[in-house]
């Protein structure tokens, strides 16, 4: 069964938009940083993702059709109300997929290549997973078909979401109008998501609507006081294609071999988890950042040395001193 794929149709637009951003940056008309090897890596990861999708897509779609055949309701694909409901339902599904992909290591291993670039431009959006079909990220969308949304309908909405997310991978747009920033995912919000600053870790998982992050407490605004630094907590520093795709899976394998008793934690725990607490997770990194801010705040709020001395009570004089026998 073949279905309409909006992402494949949008690929020429993606390429032209990347070229346009590069040209505008060279002319000084847009804030965009490109590096030849980094851009080539993004394009290669995008191409590989398309190939992986073609290989596994049929099996995944067949599984989705099987679930739909056992659906609870029959939702008509031609009904406007069905598309409206699906828009919100699919976007909420994407939020939880994206959040879990950052919070559970085996899914992070599949998603991490999207974050390995130390630059943030439109080509970064093309860094898509090769292994999502293998680790089962697609399973989260099956309840939509079980409820009665036709598989083709779900696939189209997923494609629309991915197309929307392309344009937010840019530094050329600083802020959208306030009302838009309040409701939709924007370049500003998504820059935070790609940042490795402790302030910004584990935030803004939105697909199209930022309302989910606001509802579930994962929204962090971009601040001009702290520009985003991009990449992963420990940057890969490699332009090897296979390393970018598989390095975290290799890391999981090594940890499991070294510590088989703790294998579940190394596979399904948060990225950075270790059985002895010797590594940092995003949670511990944020805690250390908050502690540092608190210490710096205490130093800033404490009075200068001279003022502190003047505020201290004078030592008692001999006349005031108690007599010690």
PDB file of C-alpha atoms in Angstrom:
ATOM      1  CA  UNK A   1       0.000   0.000   0.000  1.00  0.00           C
ATOM      2  CA  UNK A   2       1.513   3.328  -1.037  1.00  0.00           C
ATOM      3  CA  UNK A   3       0.634   6.544   0.694  1.00  0.00           C
ATOM      4  CA  UNK A   4       1.308  10.198   0.051  1.00  0.00           C
ATOM      5  CA  UNK A   5       4.613  11.257   1.647  1.00  0.00           C
ATOM      6  CA  UNK A   6       4.876  15.031   2.108  1.00  0.00           C
ATOM      7  CA  UNK A   7       8.481  14.778   3.345  1.00  0.00           C
ATOM      8  CA  UNK A   8       9.750  13.257   0.104  1.00  0.00           C
ATOM      9  CA  UNK A   9       7.985  15.983  -1.842  1.00  0.00           C
ATOM     10  CA  UNK A  10       9.589  18.647   0.362  1.00  0.00           C
ATOM     11  CA  UNK A  11      13.202  17.461  -0.102  1.00  0.00           C
ATOM     12  CA  UNK A  12      13.917  19.830  -3.046  1.00  0.00           C
ATOM     13  CA  UNK A  13      12.619  22.706  -0.920  1.00  0.00           C
ATOM     14  CA  UNK A  14      14.903  21.644   1.944  1.00  0.00           C
ATOM     15  CA  UNK A  15      17.957  21.679  -0.324  1.00  0.00           C
ATOM     16  CA  UNK A  16      17.083  25.044  -1.872  1.00  0.00           C
ATOM     17  CA  UNK A  17      16.449  26.565   1.566  1.00  0.00           C
ATOM     18  CA  UNK A  18      19.862  25.385   2.819  1.00  0.00           C
ATOM     19  CA  UNK A  19      21.543  26.873  -0.248  1.00  0.00           C
ATOM     20  CA  UNK A  20      19.662  30.143   0.221  1.00  0.00           C
ATOM     21  CA  UNK A  21      20.678  30.370   3.880  1.00  0.00           C
ATOM     22  CA  UNK A  22      24.331  29.770   2.944  1.00  0.00           C
ATOM     23  CA  UNK A  23      24.198  32.468   0.256  1.00  0.00           C
ATOM     24  CA  UNK A  24      22.525  34.985   2.577  1.00  0.00           C
ATOM     25  CA  UNK A  25      25.077  34.238   5.296  1.00  0.00           C
ATOM     26  CA  UNK A  26      27.960  34.805   2.859  1.00  0.00           C
ATOM     27  CA  UNK A  27      26.381  38.113   1.860  1.00  0.00           C
ATOM     28  CA  UNK A  28      26.053  39.127   5.502  1.00  0.00           C
ATOM     29  CA  UNK A  29      22.260  39.160   5.274  1.00  0.00           C
ATOM     30  CA  UNK A  30      21.591  36.258   7.661  1.00  0.00           C
ATOM     31  CA  UNK A  31      23.085  34.969  10.889  1.00  0.00           C
ATOM     32  CA  UNK A  32      24.117  31.446   9.912  1.00  0.00           C
ATOM     33  CA  UNK A  33      27.308  29.470  10.459  1.00  0.00           C
ATOM     34  CA  UNK A  34      28.205  26.685   8.065  1.00  0.00           C
ATOM     35  CA  UNK A  35      31.221  24.396   7.965  1.00  0.00           C
ATOM     36  CA  UNK A  36      31.783  22.224   4.888  1.00  0.00           C
ATOM     37  CA  UNK A  37      32.421  18.943   6.742  1.00  0.00           C
ATOM     38  CA  UNK A  38      29.578  19.559   9.153  1.00  0.00           C
ATOM     39  CA  UNK A  39      27.114  20.315   6.352  1.00  0.00           C
ATOM     40  CA  UNK A  40      28.260  17.258   4.405  1.00  0.00           C
ATOM     41  CA  UNK A  41      27.645  15.170   7.528  1.00  0.00           C
ATOM     42  CA  UNK A  42      24.121  16.564   7.866  1.00  0.00           C
ATOM     43  CA  UNK A  43      23.328  15.796   4.224  1.00  0.00           C
ATOM     44  CA  UNK A  44      24.776  12.281   4.533  1.00  0.00           C
ATOM     45  CA  UNK A  45      22.752  11.561   7.654  1.00  0.00           C
ATOM     46  CA  UNK A  46      19.618  12.782   5.906  1.00  0.00           C
ATOM     47  CA  UNK A  47      20.239  10.580   2.881  1.00  0.00           C
ATOM     48  CA  UNK A  48      20.977   7.566   5.063  1.00  0.00           C
ATOM     49  CA  UNK A  49      17.792   8.145   7.021  1.00  0.00           C
ATOM     50  CA  UNK A  50      15.775   8.088   3.794  1.00  0.00           C
ATOM     51  CA  UNK A  51      17.401   4.774   2.825  1.00  0.00           C
ATOM     52  CA  UNK A  52      16.771   3.263   6.265  1.00  0.00           C
ATOM     53  CA  UNK A  53      13.170   4.461   6.099  1.00  0.00           C
ATOM     54  CA  UNK A  54      12.701   2.799   2.708  1.00  0.00           C
ATOM     55  CA  UNK A  55      14.082  -0.493   4.040  1.00  0.00           C
ATOM     56  CA  UNK A  56      12.012  -0.650   7.229  1.00  0.00           C
ATOM     57  CA  UNK A  57       9.075   1.535   6.258  1.00  0.00           C
ATOM     58  CA  UNK A  58       7.081  -1.263   4.660  1.00  0.00           C
ATOM     59  CA  UNK A  59       7.217  -3.493   7.725  1.00  0.00           C
ATOM     60  CA  UNK A  60       6.344  -0.613  10.052  1.00  0.00           C
ATOM     61  CA  UNK A  61       3.431   0.447   7.859  1.00  0.00           C
ATOM     62  CA  UNK A  62       2.190  -3.153   7.706  1.00  0.00           C
ATOM     63  CA  UNK A  63       2.240  -3.354  11.519  1.00  0.00           C
ATOM     64  CA  UNK A  64       0.317  -0.079  11.683  1.00  0.00           C
ATOM     65  CA  UNK A  65      -2.299  -1.408   9.243  1.00  0.00           C
ATOM     66  CA  UNK A  66      -2.674  -4.565  11.350  1.00  0.00           C
ATOM     67  CA  UNK A  67      -3.342  -2.462  14.458  1.00  0.00           C
ATOM     68  CA  UNK A  68      -5.818  -0.303  12.523  1.00  0.00           C
ATOM     69  CA  UNK A  69      -7.705  -3.417  11.435  1.00  0.00           C
ATOM     70  CA  UNK A  70      -8.381  -4.030  15.139  1.00  0.00           C
ATOM     71  CA  UNK A  71      -9.391  -0.408  15.759  1.00  0.00           C
ATOM     72  CA  UNK A  72     -11.920   0.773  18.323  1.00  0.00           C
ATOM     73  CA  UNK A  73     -13.556   3.377  16.093  1.00  0.00           C
ATOM     74  CA  UNK A  74     -13.639   4.080  12.372  1.00  0.00           C
ATOM     75  CA  UNK A  75     -12.513   7.639  11.781  1.00  0.00           C
ATOM     76  CA  UNK A  76     -13.148   8.999   8.279  1.00  0.00           C
ATOM     77  CA  UNK A  77     -10.087  10.391   6.545  1.00  0.00           C
ATOM     78  CA  UNK A  78     -12.249  12.928   4.704  1.00  0.00           C
ATOM     79  CA  UNK A  79     -13.645  14.598   7.835  1.00  0.00           C
ATOM     80  CA  UNK A  80     -12.179  17.982   8.751  1.00  0.00           C
ATOM     81  CA  UNK A  81     -12.799  17.371  12.465  1.00  0.00           C
ATOM     82  CA  UNK A  82     -10.723  14.176  12.241  1.00  0.00           C
ATOM     83  CA  UNK A  83      -7.713  16.104  10.908  1.00  0.00           C
ATOM     84  CA  UNK A  84      -8.084  18.705  13.649  1.00  0.00           C
ATOM     85  CA  UNK A  85      -8.127  16.046  16.370  1.00  0.00           C
ATOM     86  CA  UNK A  86      -5.253  14.164  14.762  1.00  0.00           C
ATOM     87  CA  UNK A  87      -3.190  17.356  14.571  1.00  0.00           C
ATOM     88  CA  UNK A  88      -3.273  17.699  18.352  1.00  0.00           C
ATOM     89  CA  UNK A  89      -3.052  13.954  19.076  1.00  0.00           C
ATOM     90  CA  UNK A  90      -0.072  13.384  16.807  1.00  0.00           C
ATOM     91  CA  UNK A  91       1.719  16.462  18.112  1.00  0.00           C
ATOM     92  CA  UNK A  92       1.238  15.291  21.705  1.00  0.00           C
ATOM     93  CA  UNK A  93       2.562  11.866  20.677  1.00  0.00           C
ATOM     94  CA  UNK A  94       5.609  13.501  19.141  1.00  0.00           C
ATOM     95  CA  UNK A  95       6.252  15.438  22.343  1.00  0.00           C
ATOM     96  CA  UNK A  96       6.383  12.247  24.415  1.00  0.00           C
ATOM     97  CA  UNK A  97       8.437  10.396  21.823  1.00  0.00           C
ATOM     98  CA  UNK A  98      10.934  13.252  21.752  1.00  0.00           C
ATOM     99  CA  UNK A  99      11.094  13.512  25.522  1.00  0.00           C
ATOM    100  CA  UNK A 100      11.651   9.777  25.981  1.00  0.00           C
ATOM    101  CA  UNK A 101      14.283   9.880  23.231  1.00  0.00           C
ATOM    102  CA  UNK A 102      16.262  12.253  25.463  1.00  0.00           C
ATOM    103  CA  UNK A 103      15.519  10.591  28.785  1.00  0.00           C
ATOM    104  CA  UNK A 104      16.111   6.890  27.959  1.00  0.00           C
ATOM    105  CA  UNK A 105      19.569   5.942  26.713  1.00  0.00           C
ATOM    106  CA  UNK A 106      18.650   3.304  24.111  1.00  0.00           C
ATOM    107  CA  UNK A 107      16.314   5.769  22.377  1.00  0.00           C
ATOM    108  CA  UNK A 108      18.846   8.559  22.849  1.00  0.00           C
ATOM    109  CA  UNK A 109      21.355   6.351  21.029  1.00  0.00           C
ATOM    110  CA  UNK A 110      19.016   6.429  18.043  1.00  0.00           C
ATOM    111  CA  UNK A 111      18.315  10.166  18.290  1.00  0.00           C
ATOM    112  CA  UNK A 112      21.716  11.553  19.275  1.00  0.00           C
ATOM    113  CA  UNK A 113      23.004  12.009  15.718  1.00  0.00           C
ATOM    114  CA  UNK A 114      20.465  14.824  15.338  1.00  0.00           C
ATOM    115  CA  UNK A 115      22.366  16.696  18.060  1.00  0.00           C
ATOM    116  CA  UNK A 116      25.999  16.023  17.168  1.00  0.00           C
ATOM    117  CA  UNK A 117      26.487  19.200  15.144  1.00  0.00           C
ATOM    118  CA  UNK A 118      28.145  22.119  16.941  1.00  0.00           C
ATOM    119  CA  UNK A 119      26.439  24.449  14.459  1.00  0.00           C
ATOM    120  CA  UNK A 120      22.766  25.317  14.196  1.00  0.00           C
ATOM    121  CA  UNK A 121      21.461  25.918  10.708  1.00  0.00           C
ATOM    122  CA  UNK A 122      18.891  24.524   8.303  1.00  0.00           C
ATOM    123  CA  UNK A 123      21.157  21.634   7.333  1.00  0.00           C
ATOM    124  CA  UNK A 124      21.045  20.442  10.965  1.00  0.00           C
ATOM    125  CA  UNK A 125      17.373  19.572  10.474  1.00  0.00           C
ATOM    126  CA  UNK A 126      18.406  16.907   7.964  1.00  0.00           C
ATOM    127  CA  UNK A 127      20.271  14.925  10.635  1.00  0.00           C
ATOM    128  CA  UNK A 128      17.609  12.265  11.050  1.00  0.00           C
ATOM    129  CA  UNK A 129      17.818   8.837  12.662  1.00  0.00           C
ATOM    130  CA  UNK A 130      18.903   5.683  10.858  1.00  0.00           C
ATOM    131  CA  UNK A 131      17.923   3.358  13.688  1.00  0.00           C
ATOM    132  CA  UNK A 132      14.543   4.581  14.919  1.00  0.00           C
ATOM    133  CA  UNK A 133      12.802   1.691  13.204  1.00  0.00           C
ATOM    134  CA  UNK A 134      15.082  -0.804  14.929  1.00  0.00           C
ATOM    135  CA  UNK A 135      14.668   0.518  18.489  1.00  0.00           C
ATOM    136  CA  UNK A 136      10.918   0.889  18.017  1.00  0.00           C
ATOM    137  CA  UNK A 137      10.325   4.608  18.356  1.00  0.00           C
ATOM    138  CA  UNK A 138       7.421   4.199  15.918  1.00  0.00           C
ATOM    139  CA  UNK A 139       5.487   2.130  18.469  1.00  0.00           C
ATOM    140  CA  UNK A 140       4.243   5.280  20.224  1.00  0.00           C
ATOM    141  CA  UNK A 141       2.131   6.186  17.193  1.00  0.00           C
ATOM    142  CA  UNK A 142       0.286   2.838  17.080  1.00  0.00           C
ATOM    143  CA  UNK A 143      -2.414   3.929  19.580  1.00  0.00           C
ATOM    144  CA  UNK A 144      -3.565   6.530  17.047  1.00  0.00           C
ATOM    145  CA  UNK A 145      -4.358   3.789  14.535  1.00  0.00           C
ATOM    146  CA  UNK A 146      -5.868   1.643  17.295  1.00  0.00           C
ATOM    147  CA  UNK A 147      -8.253   4.501  18.046  1.00  0.00           C
ATOM    148  CA  UNK A 148      -9.275   4.507  14.390  1.00  0.00           C
ATOM    149  CA  UNK A 149      -7.123   7.008  12.490  1.00  0.00           C
ATOM    150  CA  UNK A 150      -6.205   5.434   9.121  1.00  0.00           C
ATOM    151  CA  UNK A 151      -2.454   4.643   8.840  1.00  0.00           C
ATOM    152  CA  UNK A 152      -2.098   6.851   5.759  1.00  0.00           C
ATOM    153  CA  UNK A 153      -3.655   9.735   7.657  1.00  0.00           C
ATOM    154  CA  UNK A 154      -1.203   9.321  10.550  1.00  0.00           C
ATOM    155  CA  UNK A 155       1.741   9.074   8.145  1.00  0.00           C
ATOM    156  CA  UNK A 156       0.727  12.302   6.398  1.00  0.00           C
ATOM    157  CA  UNK A 157       0.377  14.182   9.687  1.00  0.00           C
ATOM    158  CA  UNK A 158       3.779  12.911  10.846  1.00  0.00           C
ATOM    159  CA  UNK A 159       5.237  14.198   7.585  1.00  0.00           C
ATOM    160  CA  UNK A 160       3.610  17.601   8.038  1.00  0.00           C
ATOM    161  CA  UNK A 161       5.153  17.816  11.527  1.00  0.00           C
ATOM    162  CA  UNK A 162       8.646  17.039  10.196  1.00  0.00           C
ATOM    163  CA  UNK A 163       8.289  19.625   7.441  1.00  0.00           C
ATOM    164  CA  UNK A 164       7.237  22.246   9.993  1.00  0.00           C
ATOM    165  CA  UNK A 165      10.250  21.463  12.154  1.00  0.00           C
ATOM    166  CA  UNK A 166      12.684  22.107   9.295  1.00  0.00           C
ATOM    167  CA  UNK A 167      12.441  25.907   9.359  1.00  0.00           C
ATOM    168  CA  UNK A 168      12.998  26.226  13.120  1.00  0.00           C
ATOM    169  CA  UNK A 169      16.595  24.985  12.768  1.00  0.00           C
ATOM    170  CA  UNK A 170      18.074  28.414  12.179  1.00  0.00           C
ATOM    171  CA  UNK A 171      19.778  31.331  13.910  1.00  0.00           C
ATOM    172  CA  UNK A 172      18.693  33.702  11.146  1.00  0.00           C
ATOM    173  CA  UNK A 173      15.323  34.282  12.864  1.00  0.00           C
ATOM    174  CA  UNK A 174      15.671  35.740  16.355  1.00  0.00           C
ATOM    175  CA  UNK A 175      12.081  35.885  17.619  1.00  0.00           C
ATOM    176  CA  UNK A 176       8.610  35.475  16.173  1.00  0.00           C
ATOM    177  CA  UNK A 177       5.677  37.637  17.374  1.00  0.00           C
ATOM    178  CA  UNK A 178       4.849  37.095  21.039  1.00  0.00           C
ATOM    179  CA  UNK A 179       1.550  35.325  20.377  1.00  0.00           C
ATOM    180  CA  UNK A 180       3.297  32.925  18.003  1.00  0.00           C
ATOM    181  CA  UNK A 181       6.082  32.226  20.511  1.00  0.00           C
ATOM    182  CA  UNK A 182       3.423  31.441  23.131  1.00  0.00           C
ATOM    183  CA  UNK A 183       1.722  28.721  21.087  1.00  0.00           C
ATOM    184  CA  UNK A 184       4.087  27.343  18.459  1.00  0.00           C
ATOM    185  CA  UNK A 185       7.561  25.868  18.402  1.00  0.00           C
ATOM    186  CA  UNK A 186       9.937  28.493  16.993  1.00  0.00           C
ATOM    187  CA  UNK A 187      13.638  28.874  16.149  1.00  0.00           C
ATOM    188  CA  UNK A 188      14.168  30.480  19.557  1.00  0.00           C
ATOM    189  CA  UNK A 189      12.523  27.591  21.413  1.00  0.00           C
ATOM    190  CA  UNK A 190      14.295  24.956  19.366  1.00  0.00           C
ATOM    191  CA  UNK A 191      17.708  26.581  19.752  1.00  0.00           C
ATOM    192  CA  UNK A 192      17.256  25.957  23.465  1.00  0.00           C
ATOM    193  CA  UNK A 193      16.486  22.310  22.731  1.00  0.00           C
ATOM    194  CA  UNK A 194      19.733  21.908  20.769  1.00  0.00           C
ATOM    195  CA  UNK A 195      21.858  23.768  23.323  1.00  0.00           C
ATOM    196  CA  UNK A 196      24.268  21.971  25.630  1.00  0.00           C
ATOM    197  CA  UNK A 197      24.394  24.713  28.267  1.00  0.00           C
ATOM    198  CA  UNK A 198      23.303  23.237  31.627  1.00  0.00           C
ATOM    199  CA  UNK A 199      20.617  25.945  31.821  1.00  0.00           C
ATOM    200  CA  UNK A 200      18.974  24.625  28.660  1.00  0.00           C
ATOM    201  CA  UNK A 201      19.309  20.833  29.000  1.00  0.00           C
ATOM    202  CA  UNK A 202      16.221  18.624  28.637  1.00  0.00           C
ATOM    203  CA  UNK A 203      13.818  21.274  27.432  1.00  0.00           C
ATOM    204  CA  UNK A 204      11.465  22.222  24.604  1.00  0.00           C
ATOM    205  CA  UNK A 205      10.608  18.818  23.131  1.00  0.00           C
ATOM    206  CA  UNK A 206       7.795  20.261  21.006  1.00  0.00           C
ATOM    207  CA  UNK A 207       7.064  19.311  17.443  1.00  0.00           C
ATOM    208  CA  UNK A 208       4.698  22.023  16.243  1.00  0.00           C
ATOM    209  CA  UNK A 209       3.035  23.272  19.445  1.00  0.00           C
ATOM    210  CA  UNK A 210       5.123  24.504  22.380  1.00  0.00           C
ATOM    211  CA  UNK A 211       2.036  24.268  24.603  1.00  0.00           C
ATOM    212  CA  UNK A 212       2.944  20.708  25.634  1.00  0.00           C
ATOM    213  CA  UNK A 213       6.250  21.857  27.139  1.00  0.00           C
ATOM    214  CA  UNK A 214       4.447  24.614  28.977  1.00  0.00           C
ATOM    215  CA  UNK A 215       1.880  22.123  30.272  1.00  0.00           C
ATOM    216  CA  UNK A 216       4.364  19.438  31.392  1.00  0.00           C
ATOM    217  CA  UNK A 217       7.026  21.716  32.849  1.00  0.00           C
ATOM    218  CA  UNK A 218       9.771  21.246  30.254  1.00  0.00           C
ATOM    219  CA  UNK A 219       9.674  24.732  28.730  1.00  0.00           C
ATOM    220  CA  UNK A 220      12.759  26.942  29.069  1.00  0.00           C
ATOM    221  CA  UNK A 221      12.936  30.289  27.237  1.00  0.00           C
ATOM    222  CA  UNK A 222      16.016  31.405  25.365  1.00  0.00           C
ATOM    223  CA  UNK A 223      17.771  34.255  27.129  1.00  0.00           C
ATOM    224  CA  UNK A 224      19.986  36.848  25.497  1.00  0.00           C
ATOM    225  CA  UNK A 225      22.216  36.760  28.580  1.00  0.00           C
ATOM    226  CA  UNK A 226      23.350  33.218  27.776  1.00  0.00           C
ATOM    227  CA  UNK A 227      23.743  32.344  24.082  1.00  0.00           C
ATOM    228  CA  UNK A 228      23.154  28.732  23.130  1.00  0.00           C
ATOM    229  CA  UNK A 229      26.174  26.477  22.672  1.00  0.00           C
ATOM    230  CA  UNK A 230      25.325  23.591  20.392  1.00  0.00           C
ATOM    231  CA  UNK A 231      26.140  19.912  20.287  1.00  0.00           C
ATOM    232  CA  UNK A 232      26.121  17.235  22.966  1.00  0.00           C
ATOM    233  CA  UNK A 233      27.398  17.546  26.532  1.00  0.00           C
ATOM    234  CA  UNK A 234      30.608  15.847  25.378  1.00  0.00           C
ATOM    235  CA  UNK A 235      30.985  16.730  21.727  1.00  0.00           C
ATOM    236  CA  UNK A 236      31.853  13.878  19.390  1.00  0.00           C
ATOM    237  CA  UNK A 237      34.615  15.743  17.526  1.00  0.00           C
ATOM    238  CA  UNK A 238      34.361  13.358  14.580  1.00  0.00           C
ATOM    239  CA  UNK A 239      33.074  13.631  11.037  1.00  0.00           C
ATOM    240  CA  UNK A 240      33.041   9.876  10.542  1.00  0.00           C
ATOM    241  CA  UNK A 241      29.553   8.986   9.320  1.00  0.00           C
ATOM    242  CA  UNK A 242      29.265   5.599  11.040  1.00  0.00           C
ATOM    243  CA  UNK A 243      30.660   7.007  14.275  1.00  0.00           C
ATOM    244  CA  UNK A 244      27.951   9.677  14.263  1.00  0.00           C
ATOM    245  CA  UNK A 245      25.257   7.056  13.747  1.00  0.00           C
ATOM    246  CA  UNK A 246      26.400   4.253  16.046  1.00  0.00           C
ATOM    247  CA  UNK A 247      28.734   5.696  18.714  1.00  0.00           C
ATOM    248  CA  UNK A 248      26.166   5.652  21.506  1.00  0.00           C
ATOM    249  CA  UNK A 249      25.118   2.078  20.736  1.00  0.00           C
ATOM    250  CA  UNK A 250      28.788   1.119  20.955  1.00  0.00           C
ATOM    251  CA  UNK A 251      29.007   2.920  24.293  1.00  0.00           C
ATOM    252  CA  UNK A 252      25.990   0.999  25.596  1.00  0.00           C
ATOM    253  CA  UNK A 253      27.541  -2.285  24.477  1.00  0.00           C
ATOM    254  CA  UNK A 254      30.813  -1.541  26.259  1.00  0.00           C
ATOM    255  CA  UNK A 255      29.021  -0.590  29.466  1.00  0.00           C
ATOM    256  CA  UNK A 256      26.898  -3.746  29.428  1.00  0.00           C
ATOM    257  CA  UNK A 257      29.964  -5.961  28.875  1.00  0.00           C
ATOM    258  CA  UNK A 258      31.850  -4.268  31.720  1.00  0.00           C
ATOM    259  CA  UNK A 259      28.918  -4.218  34.139  1.00  0.00           C
ATOM    260  CA  UNK A 260      26.440  -6.964  33.147  1.00  0.00           C
ATOM    261  CA  UNK A 261      24.671  -6.836  36.517  1.00  0.00           C
ATOM    262  CA  UNK A 262      23.701  -3.240  35.789  1.00  0.00           C
ATOM    263  CA  UNK A 263      22.773  -3.779  32.140  1.00  0.00           C
ATOM    264  CA  UNK A 264      19.152  -2.537  32.469  1.00  0.00           C
ATOM    265  CA  UNK A 265      20.362   0.783  33.875  1.00  0.00           C
ATOM    266  CA  UNK A 266      22.933   1.277  31.128  1.00  0.00           C
ATOM    267  CA  UNK A 267      20.356   0.449  28.454  1.00  0.00           C
ATOM    268  CA  UNK A 268      17.182   2.076  29.763  1.00  0.00           C
ATOM    269  CA  UNK A 269      18.488   4.592  32.281  1.00  0.00           C
ATOM    270  CA  UNK A 270      18.999   8.254  31.420  1.00  0.00           C
ATOM    271  CA  UNK A 271      21.998   9.124  29.235  1.00  0.00           C
ATOM    272  CA  UNK A 272      25.054   9.475  31.455  1.00  0.00           C
ATOM    273  CA  UNK A 273      23.707   7.088  34.112  1.00  0.00           C
ATOM    274  CA  UNK A 274      26.263   4.897  35.876  1.00  0.00           C
ATOM    275  CA  UNK A 275      25.838   2.360  38.631  1.00  0.00           C
ATOM    276  CA  UNK A 276      28.381   4.115  40.859  1.00  0.00           C
ATOM    277  CA  UNK A 277      27.319   7.682  40.096  1.00  0.00           C
ATOM    278  CA  UNK A 278      30.685   8.499  38.544  1.00  0.00           C
ATOM    279  CA  UNK A 279      29.157  10.086  35.444  1.00  0.00           C
ATOM    280  CA  UNK A 280      26.932  13.079  34.978  1.00  0.00           C
ATOM    281  CA  UNK A 281      23.369  12.949  33.718  1.00  0.00           C
ATOM    282  CA  UNK A 282      21.591  16.077  32.563  1.00  0.00           C
ATOM    283  CA  UNK A 283      19.884  16.125  35.959  1.00  0.00           C
ATOM    284  CA  UNK A 284      23.181  16.225  37.867  1.00  0.00           C
ATOM    285  CA  UNK A 285      24.647  18.757  35.439  1.00  0.00           C
ATOM    286  CA  UNK A 286      21.692  21.081  36.021  1.00  0.00           C
ATOM    287  CA  UNK A 287      21.967  20.550  39.778  1.00  0.00           C
ATOM    288  CA  UNK A 288      25.648  21.514  39.698  1.00  0.00           C
ATOM    289  CA  UNK A 289      24.802  24.566  37.590  1.00  0.00           C
ATOM    290  CA  UNK A 290      22.141  25.675  40.078  1.00  0.00           C
ATOM    291  CA  UNK A 291      24.538  25.133  42.966  1.00  0.00           C
ATOM    292  CA  UNK A 292      27.181  27.246  41.229  1.00  0.00           C
ATOM    293  CA  UNK A 293      24.633  30.021  40.633  1.00  0.00           C
ATOM    294  CA  UNK A 294      23.663  29.885  44.292  1.00  0.00           C
ATOM    295  CA  UNK A 295      27.290  30.189  45.383  1.00  0.00           C
ATOM    296  CA  UNK A 296      27.886  33.066  42.992  1.00  0.00           C
ATOM    297  CA  UNK A 297      24.697  34.709  44.238  1.00  0.00           C
ATOM    298  CA  UNK A 298      25.835  34.425  47.838  1.00  0.00           C
ATOM    299  CA  UNK A 299      29.139  36.009  46.928  1.00  0.00           C
ATOM    300  CA  UNK A 300      27.386  38.803  45.021  1.00  0.00           C
ATOM    301  CA  UNK A 301      24.952  39.480  47.872  1.00  0.00           C
ATOM    302  CA  UNK A 302      27.591  39.469  50.614  1.00  0.00           C
ATOM    303  CA  UNK A 303      28.783  42.977  51.604  1.00  0.00           C
ATOM    304  CA  UNK A 304      32.296  44.171  50.754  1.00  0.00           C
ATOM    305  CA  UNK A 305      34.996  43.382  53.298  1.00  0.00           C
ATOM    306  CA  UNK A 306      35.123  46.925  54.656  1.00  0.00           C
ATOM    307  CA  UNK A 307      31.366  47.108  55.045  1.00  0.00           C
ATOM    308  CA  UNK A 308      31.324  43.673  56.667  1.00  0.00           C
ATOM    309  CA  UNK A 309      33.924  44.782  59.231  1.00  0.00           C
ATOM    310  CA  UNK A 310      32.002  47.979  60.021  1.00  0.00           C
ATOM    311  CA  UNK A 311      28.813  45.991  60.484  1.00  0.00           C
ATOM    312  CA  UNK A 312      30.406  43.641  62.988  1.00  0.00           C
ATOM    313  CA  UNK A 313      30.058  44.605  66.675  1.00  0.00           C
ATOM    314  CA  UNK A 314      33.192  46.097  68.181  1.00  0.00           C
ATOM    315  CA  UNK A 315      35.162  43.767  70.427  1.00  0.00           C
ATOM    316  CA  UNK A 316      34.531  44.384  74.106  1.00  0.00           C
ATOM    317  CA  UNK A 317      36.953  46.739  75.897  1.00  0.00           C
ATOM    318  CA  UNK A 318      38.917  45.625  78.886  1.00  0.00           C
ATOM    319  CA  UNK A 319      36.442  47.407  81.032  1.00  0.00           C
ATOM    320  CA  UNK A 320      33.636  45.404  79.522  1.00  0.00           C
ATOM    321  CA  UNK A 321      35.468  42.136  79.646  1.00  0.00           C
ATOM    322  CA  UNK A 322      34.437  39.658  82.281  1.00  0.00           C
ATOM    323  CA  UNK A 323      36.932  39.022  85.073  1.00  0.00           C
ATOM    324  CA  UNK A 324      38.477  35.617  84.788  1.00  0.00           C
ATOM    325  CA  UNK A 325      39.827  34.247  87.988  1.00  0.00           C
TER     326      UNK A 325
END
